mmCIF file of C-alpha atoms and ligand atoms in Angstrom:
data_model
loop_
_atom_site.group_PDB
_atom_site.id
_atom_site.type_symbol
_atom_site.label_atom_id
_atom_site.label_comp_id
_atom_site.label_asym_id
_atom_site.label_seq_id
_atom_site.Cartn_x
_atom_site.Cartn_y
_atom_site.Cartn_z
ATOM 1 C CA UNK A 1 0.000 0.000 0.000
ATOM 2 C CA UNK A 2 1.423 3.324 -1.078
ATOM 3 C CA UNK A 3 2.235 5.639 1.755
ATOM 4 C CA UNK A 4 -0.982 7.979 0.678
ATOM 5 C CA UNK A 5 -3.577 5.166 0.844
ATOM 6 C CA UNK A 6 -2.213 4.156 4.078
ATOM 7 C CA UNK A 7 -2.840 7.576 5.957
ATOM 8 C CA UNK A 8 -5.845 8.128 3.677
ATOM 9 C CA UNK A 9 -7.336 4.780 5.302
ATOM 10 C CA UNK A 10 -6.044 5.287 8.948
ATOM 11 C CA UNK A 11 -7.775 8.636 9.203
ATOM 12 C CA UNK A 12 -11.219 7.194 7.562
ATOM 13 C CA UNK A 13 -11.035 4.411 10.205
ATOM 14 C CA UNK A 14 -9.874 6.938 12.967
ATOM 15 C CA UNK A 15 -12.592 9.476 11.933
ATOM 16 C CA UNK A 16 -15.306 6.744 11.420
ATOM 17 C CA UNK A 17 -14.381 5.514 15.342
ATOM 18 C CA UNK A 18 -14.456 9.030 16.836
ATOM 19 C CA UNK A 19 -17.900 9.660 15.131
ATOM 20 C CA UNK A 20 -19.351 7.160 17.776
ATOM 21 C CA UNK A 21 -19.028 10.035 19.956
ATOM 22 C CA UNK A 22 -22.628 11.793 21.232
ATOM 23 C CA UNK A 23 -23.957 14.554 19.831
ATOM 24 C CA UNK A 24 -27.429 16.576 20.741
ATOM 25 C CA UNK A 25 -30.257 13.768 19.256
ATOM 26 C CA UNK A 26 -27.471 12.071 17.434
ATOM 27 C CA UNK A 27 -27.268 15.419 14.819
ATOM 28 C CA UNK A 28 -23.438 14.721 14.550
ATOM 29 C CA UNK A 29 -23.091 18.327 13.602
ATOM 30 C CA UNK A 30 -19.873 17.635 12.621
ATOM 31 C CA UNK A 31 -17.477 17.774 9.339
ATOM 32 C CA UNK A 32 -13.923 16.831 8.866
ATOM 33 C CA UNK A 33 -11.174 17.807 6.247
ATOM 34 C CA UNK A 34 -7.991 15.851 5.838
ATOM 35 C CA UNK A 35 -5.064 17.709 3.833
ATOM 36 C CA UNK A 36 -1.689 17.830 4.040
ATOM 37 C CA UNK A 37 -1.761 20.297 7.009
ATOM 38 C CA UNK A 38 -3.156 17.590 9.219
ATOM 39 C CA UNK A 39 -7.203 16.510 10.111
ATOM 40 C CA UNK A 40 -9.249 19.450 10.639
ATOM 41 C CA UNK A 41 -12.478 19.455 12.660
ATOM 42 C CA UNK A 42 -15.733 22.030 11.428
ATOM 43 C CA UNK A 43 -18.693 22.291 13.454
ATOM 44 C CA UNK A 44 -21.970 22.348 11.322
ATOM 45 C CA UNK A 45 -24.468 24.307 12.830
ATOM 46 C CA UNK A 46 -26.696 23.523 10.492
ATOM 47 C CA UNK A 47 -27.499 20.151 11.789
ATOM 48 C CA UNK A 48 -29.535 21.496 14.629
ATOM 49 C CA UNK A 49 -32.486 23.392 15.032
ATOM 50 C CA UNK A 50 -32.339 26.365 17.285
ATOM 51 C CA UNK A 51 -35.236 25.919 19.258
ATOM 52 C CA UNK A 52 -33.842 23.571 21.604
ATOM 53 C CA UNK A 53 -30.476 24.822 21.634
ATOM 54 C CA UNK A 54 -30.504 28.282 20.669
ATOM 55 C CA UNK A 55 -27.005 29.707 21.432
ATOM 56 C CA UNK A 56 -25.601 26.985 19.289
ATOM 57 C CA UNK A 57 -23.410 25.919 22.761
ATOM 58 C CA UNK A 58 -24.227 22.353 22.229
ATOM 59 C CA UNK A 59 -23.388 21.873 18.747
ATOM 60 C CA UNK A 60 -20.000 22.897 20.409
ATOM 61 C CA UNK A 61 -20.261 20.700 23.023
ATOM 62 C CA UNK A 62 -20.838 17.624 20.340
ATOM 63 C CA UNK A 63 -17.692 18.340 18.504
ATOM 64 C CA UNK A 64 -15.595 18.469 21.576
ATOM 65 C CA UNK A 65 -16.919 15.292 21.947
ATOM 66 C CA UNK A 66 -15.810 13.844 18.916
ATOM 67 C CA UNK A 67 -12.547 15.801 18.599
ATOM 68 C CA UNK A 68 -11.830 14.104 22.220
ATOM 69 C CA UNK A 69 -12.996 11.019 20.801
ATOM 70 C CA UNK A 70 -11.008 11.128 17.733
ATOM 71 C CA UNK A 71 -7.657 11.624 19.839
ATOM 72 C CA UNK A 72 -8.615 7.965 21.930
ATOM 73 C CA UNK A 73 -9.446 6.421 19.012
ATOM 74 C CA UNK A 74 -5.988 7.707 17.552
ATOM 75 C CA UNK A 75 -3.840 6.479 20.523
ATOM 76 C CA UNK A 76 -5.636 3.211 20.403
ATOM 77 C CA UNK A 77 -4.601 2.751 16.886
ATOM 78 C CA UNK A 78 -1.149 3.974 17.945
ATOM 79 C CA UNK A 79 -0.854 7.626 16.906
ATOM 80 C CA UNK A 80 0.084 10.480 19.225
ATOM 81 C CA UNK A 81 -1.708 13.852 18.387
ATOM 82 C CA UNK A 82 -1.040 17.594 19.161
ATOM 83 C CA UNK A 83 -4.395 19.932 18.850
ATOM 84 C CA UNK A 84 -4.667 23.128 18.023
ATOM 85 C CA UNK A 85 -8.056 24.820 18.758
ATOM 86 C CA UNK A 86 -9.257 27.557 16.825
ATOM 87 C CA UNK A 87 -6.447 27.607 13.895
ATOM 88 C CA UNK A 88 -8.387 30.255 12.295
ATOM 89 C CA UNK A 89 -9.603 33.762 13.510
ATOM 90 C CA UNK A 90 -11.562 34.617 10.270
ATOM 91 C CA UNK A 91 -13.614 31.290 10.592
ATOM 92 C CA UNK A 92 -14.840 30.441 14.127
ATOM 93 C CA UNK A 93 -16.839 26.971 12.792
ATOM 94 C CA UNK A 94 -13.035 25.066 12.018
ATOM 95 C CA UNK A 95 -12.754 24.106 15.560
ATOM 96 C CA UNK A 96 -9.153 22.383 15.232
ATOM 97 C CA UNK A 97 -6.741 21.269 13.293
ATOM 98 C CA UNK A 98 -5.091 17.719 14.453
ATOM 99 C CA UNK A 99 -1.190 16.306 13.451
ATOM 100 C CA UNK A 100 -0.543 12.637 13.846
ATOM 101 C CA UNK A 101 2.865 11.138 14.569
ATOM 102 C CA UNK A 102 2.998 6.873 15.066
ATOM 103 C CA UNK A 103 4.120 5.828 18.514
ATOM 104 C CA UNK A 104 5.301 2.290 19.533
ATOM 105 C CA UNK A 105 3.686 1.913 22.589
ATOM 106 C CA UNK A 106 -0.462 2.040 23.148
ATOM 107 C CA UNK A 107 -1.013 1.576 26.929
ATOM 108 C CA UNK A 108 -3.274 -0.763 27.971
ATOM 109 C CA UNK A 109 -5.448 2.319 29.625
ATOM 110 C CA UNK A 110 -5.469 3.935 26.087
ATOM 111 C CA UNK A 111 -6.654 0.777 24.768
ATOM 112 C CA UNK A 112 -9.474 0.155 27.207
ATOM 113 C CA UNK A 113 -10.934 3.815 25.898
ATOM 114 C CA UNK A 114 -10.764 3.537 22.626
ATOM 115 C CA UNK A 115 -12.507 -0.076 23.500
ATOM 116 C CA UNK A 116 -14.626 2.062 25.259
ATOM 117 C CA UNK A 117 -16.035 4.372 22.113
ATOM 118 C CA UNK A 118 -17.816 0.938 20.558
ATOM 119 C CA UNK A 119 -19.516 0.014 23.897
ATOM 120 C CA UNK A 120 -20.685 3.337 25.196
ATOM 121 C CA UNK A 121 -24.300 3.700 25.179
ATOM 122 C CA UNK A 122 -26.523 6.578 25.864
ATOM 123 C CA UNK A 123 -28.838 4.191 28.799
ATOM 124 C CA UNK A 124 -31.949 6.081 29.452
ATOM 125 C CA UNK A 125 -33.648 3.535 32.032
ATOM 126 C CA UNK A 126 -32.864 3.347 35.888
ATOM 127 C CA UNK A 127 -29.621 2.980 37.071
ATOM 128 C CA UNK A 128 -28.879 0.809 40.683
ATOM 129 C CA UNK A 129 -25.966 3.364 42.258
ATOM 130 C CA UNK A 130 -22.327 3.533 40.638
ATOM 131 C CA UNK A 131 -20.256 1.283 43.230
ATOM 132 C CA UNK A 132 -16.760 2.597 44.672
ATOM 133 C CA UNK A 133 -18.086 5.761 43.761
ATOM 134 C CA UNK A 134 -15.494 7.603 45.965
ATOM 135 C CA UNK A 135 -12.454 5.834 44.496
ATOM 136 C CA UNK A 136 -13.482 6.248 40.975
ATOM 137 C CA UNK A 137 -14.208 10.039 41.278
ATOM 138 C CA UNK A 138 -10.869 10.454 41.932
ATOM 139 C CA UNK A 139 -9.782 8.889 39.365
ATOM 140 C CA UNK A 140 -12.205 11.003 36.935
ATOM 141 C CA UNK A 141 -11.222 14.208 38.469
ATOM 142 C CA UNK A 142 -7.497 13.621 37.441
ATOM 143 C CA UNK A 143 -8.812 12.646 33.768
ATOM 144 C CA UNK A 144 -10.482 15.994 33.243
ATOM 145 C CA UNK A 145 -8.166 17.815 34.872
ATOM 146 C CA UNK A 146 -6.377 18.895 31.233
ATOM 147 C CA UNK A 147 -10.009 19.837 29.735
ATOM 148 C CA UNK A 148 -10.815 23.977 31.539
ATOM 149 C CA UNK A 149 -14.264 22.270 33.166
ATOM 150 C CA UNK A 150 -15.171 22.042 36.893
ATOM 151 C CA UNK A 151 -17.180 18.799 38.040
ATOM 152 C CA UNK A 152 -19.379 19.152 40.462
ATOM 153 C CA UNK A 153 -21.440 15.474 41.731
ATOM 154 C CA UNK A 154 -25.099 16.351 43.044
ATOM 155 C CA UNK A 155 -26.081 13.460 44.833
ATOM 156 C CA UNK A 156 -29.055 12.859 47.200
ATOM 157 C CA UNK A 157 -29.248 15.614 49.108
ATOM 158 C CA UNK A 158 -29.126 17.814 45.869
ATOM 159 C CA UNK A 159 -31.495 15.199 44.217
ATOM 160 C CA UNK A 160 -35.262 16.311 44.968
ATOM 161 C CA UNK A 161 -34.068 20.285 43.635
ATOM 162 C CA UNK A 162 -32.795 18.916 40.353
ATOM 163 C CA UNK A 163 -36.049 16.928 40.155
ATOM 164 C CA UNK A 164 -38.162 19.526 40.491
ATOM 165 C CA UNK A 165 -35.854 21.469 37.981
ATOM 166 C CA UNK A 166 -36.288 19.305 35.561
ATOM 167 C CA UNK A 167 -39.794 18.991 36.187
ATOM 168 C CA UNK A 168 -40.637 22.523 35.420
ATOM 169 C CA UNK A 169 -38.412 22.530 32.651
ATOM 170 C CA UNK A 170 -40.626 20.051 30.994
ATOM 171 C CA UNK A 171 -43.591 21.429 31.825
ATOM 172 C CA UNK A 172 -42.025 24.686 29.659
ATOM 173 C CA UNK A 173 -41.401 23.082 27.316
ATOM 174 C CA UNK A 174 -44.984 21.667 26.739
ATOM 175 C CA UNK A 175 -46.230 24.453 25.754
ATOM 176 C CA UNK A 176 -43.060 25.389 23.040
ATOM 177 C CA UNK A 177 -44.440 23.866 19.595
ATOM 178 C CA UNK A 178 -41.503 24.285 18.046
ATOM 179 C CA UNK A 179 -39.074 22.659 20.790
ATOM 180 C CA UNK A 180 -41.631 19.541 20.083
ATOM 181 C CA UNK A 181 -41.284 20.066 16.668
ATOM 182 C CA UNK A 182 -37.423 19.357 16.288
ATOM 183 C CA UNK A 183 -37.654 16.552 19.359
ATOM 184 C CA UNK A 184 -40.422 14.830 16.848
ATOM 185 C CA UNK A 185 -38.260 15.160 13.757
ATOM 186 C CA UNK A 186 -35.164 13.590 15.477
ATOM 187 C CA UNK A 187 -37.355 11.001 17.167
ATOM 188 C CA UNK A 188 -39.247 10.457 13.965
ATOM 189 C CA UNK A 189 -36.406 7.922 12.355
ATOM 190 C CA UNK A 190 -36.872 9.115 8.490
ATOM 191 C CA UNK A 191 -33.001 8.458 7.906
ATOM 192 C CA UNK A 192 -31.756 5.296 10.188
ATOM 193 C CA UNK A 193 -28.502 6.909 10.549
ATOM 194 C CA UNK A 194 -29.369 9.830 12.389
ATOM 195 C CA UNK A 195 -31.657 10.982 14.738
ATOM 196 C CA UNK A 196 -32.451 8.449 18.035
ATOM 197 C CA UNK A 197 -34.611 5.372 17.196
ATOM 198 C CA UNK A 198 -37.145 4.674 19.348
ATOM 199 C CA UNK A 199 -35.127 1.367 20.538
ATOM 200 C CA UNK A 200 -32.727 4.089 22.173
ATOM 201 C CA UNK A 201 -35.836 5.628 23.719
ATOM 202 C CA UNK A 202 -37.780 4.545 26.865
ATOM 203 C CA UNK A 203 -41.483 3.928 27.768
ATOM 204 C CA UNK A 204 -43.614 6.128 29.912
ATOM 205 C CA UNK A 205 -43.528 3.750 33.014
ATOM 206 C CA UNK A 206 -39.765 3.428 32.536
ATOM 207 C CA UNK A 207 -39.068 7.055 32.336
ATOM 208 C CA UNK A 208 -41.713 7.839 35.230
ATOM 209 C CA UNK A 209 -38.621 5.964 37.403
ATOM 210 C CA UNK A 210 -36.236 8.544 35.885
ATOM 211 C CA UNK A 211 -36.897 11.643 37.576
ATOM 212 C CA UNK A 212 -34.152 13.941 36.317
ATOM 213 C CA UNK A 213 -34.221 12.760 32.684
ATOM 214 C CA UNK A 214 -35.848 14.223 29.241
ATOM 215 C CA UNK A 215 -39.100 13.496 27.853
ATOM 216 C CA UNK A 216 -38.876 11.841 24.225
ATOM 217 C CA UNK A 217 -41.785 10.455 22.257
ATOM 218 C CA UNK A 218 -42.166 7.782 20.626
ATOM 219 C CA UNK A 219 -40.208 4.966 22.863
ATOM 220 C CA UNK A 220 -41.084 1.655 22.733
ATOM 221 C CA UNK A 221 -43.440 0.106 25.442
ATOM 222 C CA UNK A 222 -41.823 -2.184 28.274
ATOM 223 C CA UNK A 223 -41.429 -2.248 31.425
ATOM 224 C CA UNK A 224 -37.274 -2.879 31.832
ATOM 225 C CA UNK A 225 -35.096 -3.178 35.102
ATOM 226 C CA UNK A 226 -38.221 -3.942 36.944
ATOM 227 C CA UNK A 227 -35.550 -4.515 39.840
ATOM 228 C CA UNK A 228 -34.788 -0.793 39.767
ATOM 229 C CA UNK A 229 -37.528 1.121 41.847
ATOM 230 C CA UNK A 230 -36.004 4.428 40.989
ATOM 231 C CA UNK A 231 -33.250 5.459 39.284
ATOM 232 C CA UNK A 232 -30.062 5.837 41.760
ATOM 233 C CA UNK A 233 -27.536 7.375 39.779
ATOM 234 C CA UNK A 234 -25.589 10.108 40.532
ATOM 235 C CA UNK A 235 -25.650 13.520 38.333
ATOM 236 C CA UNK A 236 -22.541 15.028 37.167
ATOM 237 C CA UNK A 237 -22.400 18.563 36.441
ATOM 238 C CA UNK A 238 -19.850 19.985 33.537
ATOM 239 C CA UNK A 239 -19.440 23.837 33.737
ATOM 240 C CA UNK A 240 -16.741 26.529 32.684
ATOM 241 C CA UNK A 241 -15.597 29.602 33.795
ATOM 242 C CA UNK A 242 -17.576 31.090 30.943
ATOM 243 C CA UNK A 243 -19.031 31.004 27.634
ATOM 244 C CA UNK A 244 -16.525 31.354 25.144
ATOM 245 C CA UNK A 245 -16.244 28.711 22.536
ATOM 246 C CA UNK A 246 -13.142 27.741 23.491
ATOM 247 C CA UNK A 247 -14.167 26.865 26.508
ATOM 248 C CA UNK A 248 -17.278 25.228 25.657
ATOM 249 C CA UNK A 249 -15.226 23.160 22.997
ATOM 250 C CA UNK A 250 -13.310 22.158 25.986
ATOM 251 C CA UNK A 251 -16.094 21.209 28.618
ATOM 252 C CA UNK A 252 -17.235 19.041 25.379
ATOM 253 C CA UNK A 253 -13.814 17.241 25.000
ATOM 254 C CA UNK A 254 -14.372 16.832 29.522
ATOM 255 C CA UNK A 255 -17.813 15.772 28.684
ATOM 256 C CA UNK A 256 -16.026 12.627 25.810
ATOM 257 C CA UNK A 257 -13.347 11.933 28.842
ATOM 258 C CA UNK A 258 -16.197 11.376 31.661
ATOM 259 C CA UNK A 259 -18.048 8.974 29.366
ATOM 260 C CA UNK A 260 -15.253 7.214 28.233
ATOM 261 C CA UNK A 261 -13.676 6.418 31.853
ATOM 262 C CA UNK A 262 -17.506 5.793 33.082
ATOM 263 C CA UNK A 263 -17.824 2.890 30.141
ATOM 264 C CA UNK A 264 -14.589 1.887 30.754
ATOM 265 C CA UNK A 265 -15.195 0.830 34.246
ATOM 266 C CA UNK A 266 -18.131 -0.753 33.663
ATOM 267 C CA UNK A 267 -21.044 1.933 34.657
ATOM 268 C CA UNK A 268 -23.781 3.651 32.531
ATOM 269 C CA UNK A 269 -24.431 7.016 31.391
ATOM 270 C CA UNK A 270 -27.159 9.229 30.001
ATOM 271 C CA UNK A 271 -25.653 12.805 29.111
ATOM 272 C CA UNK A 272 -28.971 15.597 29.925
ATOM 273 C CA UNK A 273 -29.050 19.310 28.818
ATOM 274 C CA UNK A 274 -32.698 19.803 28.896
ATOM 275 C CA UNK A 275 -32.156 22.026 32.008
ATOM 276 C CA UNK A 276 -29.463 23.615 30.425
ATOM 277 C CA UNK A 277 -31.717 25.083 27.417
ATOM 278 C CA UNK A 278 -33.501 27.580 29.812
ATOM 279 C CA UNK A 279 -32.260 30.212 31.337
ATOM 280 C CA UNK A 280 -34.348 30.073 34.031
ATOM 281 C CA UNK A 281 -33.380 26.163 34.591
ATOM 282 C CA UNK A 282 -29.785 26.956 34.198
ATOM 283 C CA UNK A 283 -29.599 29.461 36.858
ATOM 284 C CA UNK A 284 -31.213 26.728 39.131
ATOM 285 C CA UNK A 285 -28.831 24.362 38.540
ATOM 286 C CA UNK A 286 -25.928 26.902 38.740
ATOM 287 C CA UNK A 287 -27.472 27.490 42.339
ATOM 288 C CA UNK A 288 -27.203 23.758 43.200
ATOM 289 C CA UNK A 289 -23.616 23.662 42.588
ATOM 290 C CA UNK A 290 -22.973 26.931 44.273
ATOM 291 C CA UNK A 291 -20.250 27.947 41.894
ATOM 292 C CA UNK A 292 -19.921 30.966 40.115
ATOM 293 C CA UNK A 293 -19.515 28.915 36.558
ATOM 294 C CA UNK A 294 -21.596 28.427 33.904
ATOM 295 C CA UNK A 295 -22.989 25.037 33.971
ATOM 296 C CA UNK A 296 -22.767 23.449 30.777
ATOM 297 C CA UNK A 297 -23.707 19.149 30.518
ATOM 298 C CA UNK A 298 -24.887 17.184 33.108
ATOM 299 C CA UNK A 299 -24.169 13.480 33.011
ATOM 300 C CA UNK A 300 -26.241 10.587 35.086
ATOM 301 C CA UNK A 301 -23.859 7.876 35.493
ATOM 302 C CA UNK A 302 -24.711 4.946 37.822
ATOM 303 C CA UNK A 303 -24.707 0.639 37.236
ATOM 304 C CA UNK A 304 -26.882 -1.098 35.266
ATOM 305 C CA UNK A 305 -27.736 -5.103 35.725
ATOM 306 C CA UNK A 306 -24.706 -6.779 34.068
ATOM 307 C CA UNK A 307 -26.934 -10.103 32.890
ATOM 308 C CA UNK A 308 -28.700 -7.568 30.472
ATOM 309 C CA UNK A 309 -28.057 -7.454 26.815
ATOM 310 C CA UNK A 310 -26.274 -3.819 25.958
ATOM 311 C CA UNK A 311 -28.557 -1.648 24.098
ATOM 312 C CA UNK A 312 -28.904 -1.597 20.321
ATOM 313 C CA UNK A 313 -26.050 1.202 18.905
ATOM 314 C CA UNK A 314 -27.081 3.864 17.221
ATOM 315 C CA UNK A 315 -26.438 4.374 13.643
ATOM 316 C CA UNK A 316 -24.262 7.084 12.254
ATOM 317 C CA UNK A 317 -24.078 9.135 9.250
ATOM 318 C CA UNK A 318 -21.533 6.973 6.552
ATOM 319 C CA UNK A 319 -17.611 8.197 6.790
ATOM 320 C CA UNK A 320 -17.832 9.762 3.580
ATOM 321 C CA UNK A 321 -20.326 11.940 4.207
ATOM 322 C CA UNK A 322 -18.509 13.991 6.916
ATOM 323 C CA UNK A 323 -14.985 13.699 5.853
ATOM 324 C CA UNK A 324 -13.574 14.985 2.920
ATOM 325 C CA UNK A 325 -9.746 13.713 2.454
ATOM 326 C CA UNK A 326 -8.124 16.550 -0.082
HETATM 327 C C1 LIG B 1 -24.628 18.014 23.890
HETATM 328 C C2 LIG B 1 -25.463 16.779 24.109
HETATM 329 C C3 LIG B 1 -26.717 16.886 24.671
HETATM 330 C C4 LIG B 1 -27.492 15.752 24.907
HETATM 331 N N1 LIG B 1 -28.682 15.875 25.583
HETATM 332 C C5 LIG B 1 -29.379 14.767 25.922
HETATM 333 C C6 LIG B 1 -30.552 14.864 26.743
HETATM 334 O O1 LIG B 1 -30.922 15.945 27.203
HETATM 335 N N2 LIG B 1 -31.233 13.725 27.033
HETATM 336 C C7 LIG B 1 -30.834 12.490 26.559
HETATM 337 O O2 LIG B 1 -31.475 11.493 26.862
HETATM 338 N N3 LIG B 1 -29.713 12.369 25.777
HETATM 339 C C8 LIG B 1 -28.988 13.469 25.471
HETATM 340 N N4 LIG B 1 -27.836 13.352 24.719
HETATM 341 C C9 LIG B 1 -27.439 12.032 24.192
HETATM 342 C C10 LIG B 1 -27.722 11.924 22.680
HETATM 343 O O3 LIG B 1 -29.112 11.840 22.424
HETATM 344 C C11 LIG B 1 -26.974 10.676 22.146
HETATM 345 O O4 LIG B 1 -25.605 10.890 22.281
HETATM 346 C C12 LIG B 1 -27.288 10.365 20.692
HETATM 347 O O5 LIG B 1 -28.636 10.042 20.522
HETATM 348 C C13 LIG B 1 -26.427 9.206 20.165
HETATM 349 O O6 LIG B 1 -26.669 8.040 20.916
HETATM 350 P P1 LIG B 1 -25.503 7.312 21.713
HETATM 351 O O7 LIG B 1 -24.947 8.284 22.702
HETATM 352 O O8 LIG B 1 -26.169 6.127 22.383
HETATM 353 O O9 LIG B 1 -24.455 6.886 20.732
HETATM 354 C C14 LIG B 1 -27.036 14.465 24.499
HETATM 355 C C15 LIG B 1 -25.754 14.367 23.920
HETATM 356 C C16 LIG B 1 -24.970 15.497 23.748
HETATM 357 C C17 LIG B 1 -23.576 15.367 23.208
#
C-alpha cells in the first residue's frame, strides 16, 4: 500500500471511530477535512435546530466530543496527536486542526478507551448506584483535569431540587411547539442513521422511574429493570468559567473523557441538557452547585444489571459523508 492510501485509510477508520461520539439527538453536527496540514475538525451548525439549543453551545459541546474522541481512538490505533483549537480567527466553525505522529507503545489504559467508544451507550432507564463511587471520582477528576471544566457530583441531598428542575423545565417546554417540533423530527427515524430510534428511547412507566431525565416520544413500550424502583444514579455537572467557545469546545472534549472512563469501568451514562436550554433552569442548577460557573452538561452515570443485553447502537451518518480527504 502506497504511503498515501495508508494515511488516507487510517484517518477514515480513525474518523469513522471518533464519530461514535454523542452529539445533541445524534445530529453529529460535525465535518472533517484531511489535507496535508493535518485533520481538521468544522462544526456544522446547520445540523440542529435552534429551538432547543438556541445559542448553538451544544453543537459545540458535540464536537468536543468527537474531537476528544477522535484523539482515543488515535492512541488506540497507535498515533500520538497535538491539537490546536481555533487555527483560524476569520472562521470560528473550524474548531481544530489535528497532526498525527505513530508511537510504539499504546497503553493498555489507552486501549481500554478507545474499546470504550464501541460500547458506550446513551442508557436512558434506571440505574442501581455507581459502586466505589469515591475511588473512581478520583480517578475522573485527574482525567479531566487537562479539559478547563469544573465537576461538580449532586447526589441525594441535591437530588429532589434537580427533580423539580427538571420537572418545570418540561412542563415549559410543553407548551413550546416548536421545541416539540425538532424533538419529533429527530425522534421520527426518516433516515436510520441519524436521529435516536425509538429502541434508544424509553417507555412512559420506565421514564416515570427517571426523575431527572428528558421526555422523548415515541419509545417503545416495556417495562425494563423492573428490579430498579427508581433510578439511583448520581448527576454530574460539567461547567466553565464562561461562555466562550473555546471553553465550551473544551467542557465538550471533559464531557467525551467522563463517558469514556464511566464505560470503561463498567457503569452507565445518560448525558442531559434539557435544564441547560432555559435560562431560568440553568440558573437553578448553577445554584445547586454553588459555583460561580456556567454550567454546561450534566451526566447521570450509575450501574446497570450486568446479565442484560447492551442496548442496540445507534447508527451514524456513513464516513464519507462527513470527511472529505483533499
Ligand atoms: C450536547 C449533548 C446533549 C445531549 N442531551 C441529551 C438529553 O438531554 N437527554 C438524553 O437522553 N440524551 C442526550 N444526549 C445524548 C444523545 O441523544 C446521544 O448521544 C445520541 O442520541 C447518540 O446516541 P448514543 O450516545 O447512544 O451513541 C445528548 C448528547 C450530547 C452530546
Amino acid at each position: 500500500m502506497s504511503d498515501t492510501l495508508l494515511r488516507d485509510v487510517t484517518i477514515r477508520n480513525v474518523v469513522e471511530l471518533a464519530c461514535r461520539a454523542p452529539s445533541l439527538h445524534n445530529s453529529q453536527p460535525w465535518r472533517w477535512v484531511a489535507d496535508d496540514g493535518g485533520l481538521h475538525l468544522y462544526a456544522d451548525p446547520s445540523r440542529i435546530g435552534h429551538h432547543t439549543d438556541s445559542t448553538g453551545r451544544e453543537v459545540i459541546i458535540s464536537c468536543g466530543a468527537v474531537l476528544d474522541h477522535l484523539r482515543v481512538a488515535a492512541a488506540g490505533a497507535g498515533w500520538q496527536t497535538a491539537t490546536e483549537r481555533f487555527p483560524n480567527s476569520n472562521d470560528s466553525n473550524h474548531l481544530a486542526s489535528i497532526r498525527f505522529w505513530p508511537i510504539d507503545f499504546v497503553s493498555d489504559h489507552e486501549r481500554a478507551l478507545a474499546d470504550a467508544i464501541k460500547h458506550r451507550r446513551t442508557d436512558r432507564l434506571p440505574f442501581a448506584a455507581p459502586p466505589n463511587w469515591d475511588e473512581f471520582e478520583t480517578l475522573l477528576r485527574s482525567a479531566i483535569v487537562d479539559h478547563a471544566a469544573y465537576l461538580d457530583v449532586i447526589d441525594d441531598d441535591g437530588r429532589p431540587a434537580l427533580a423539580t428542575v427538571s420537572r418545570l423545565t418540561e412542563q415549559l417546554r410543553q407548551q413550546d411547539a416548536s421545541y416539540e417540533a425538532e424533538l419529533l423530527w429527530w425522534t421520527g427515524y426518516t433516515d436510520p442513521h441519524e436521529g435516536i430510534p425509538p429502541t434508544s428511547l424509553v417507555s412512559d412507566a420506565e421514564d416515570a422511574r427517571v426523575d431527572v431525565g428528558r421526555h422523548f416520544p415515541g419509545g417503545v413500550q416495556g417495562h425494563r429493570r423492573p428490579g430498579i424502583d427508581r433510578d439511583h444514579s448520581l448527576v454530574l455537572v460539567l461547567s466553565t468559567y464562561d461562555d466562550s467557545r473555546d471553553n465550551v469546545l473544551r467542557c465538550g472534549e471533559a464531557l467525551s473523557t467522563v463517558m469514556l472512563e464511566c464505560t470503561a469501568a463498567g457503569l452507565a451514562t445518560c448525558t442531559l441538557t434539557h435544564m441547560i436550554e432555559i435560562h431560568s433552569s440553568r440558573e437553578a442548577v448553577r445554584r445547586l452547585i454553588g459555583r460561580v460557573a456556567e454550567p454546561q452538561v450534566l451526566i447521570r452515570v450509575g450501574a446497570a444489571p450486568q446479565h442484560e443485553w447492551p442496548p442496540l447502537p445507534t447508527l451514524r451518518r456513513d464516513v464519507s459523508d462527513v470527511l472529505e480527504i483533499r
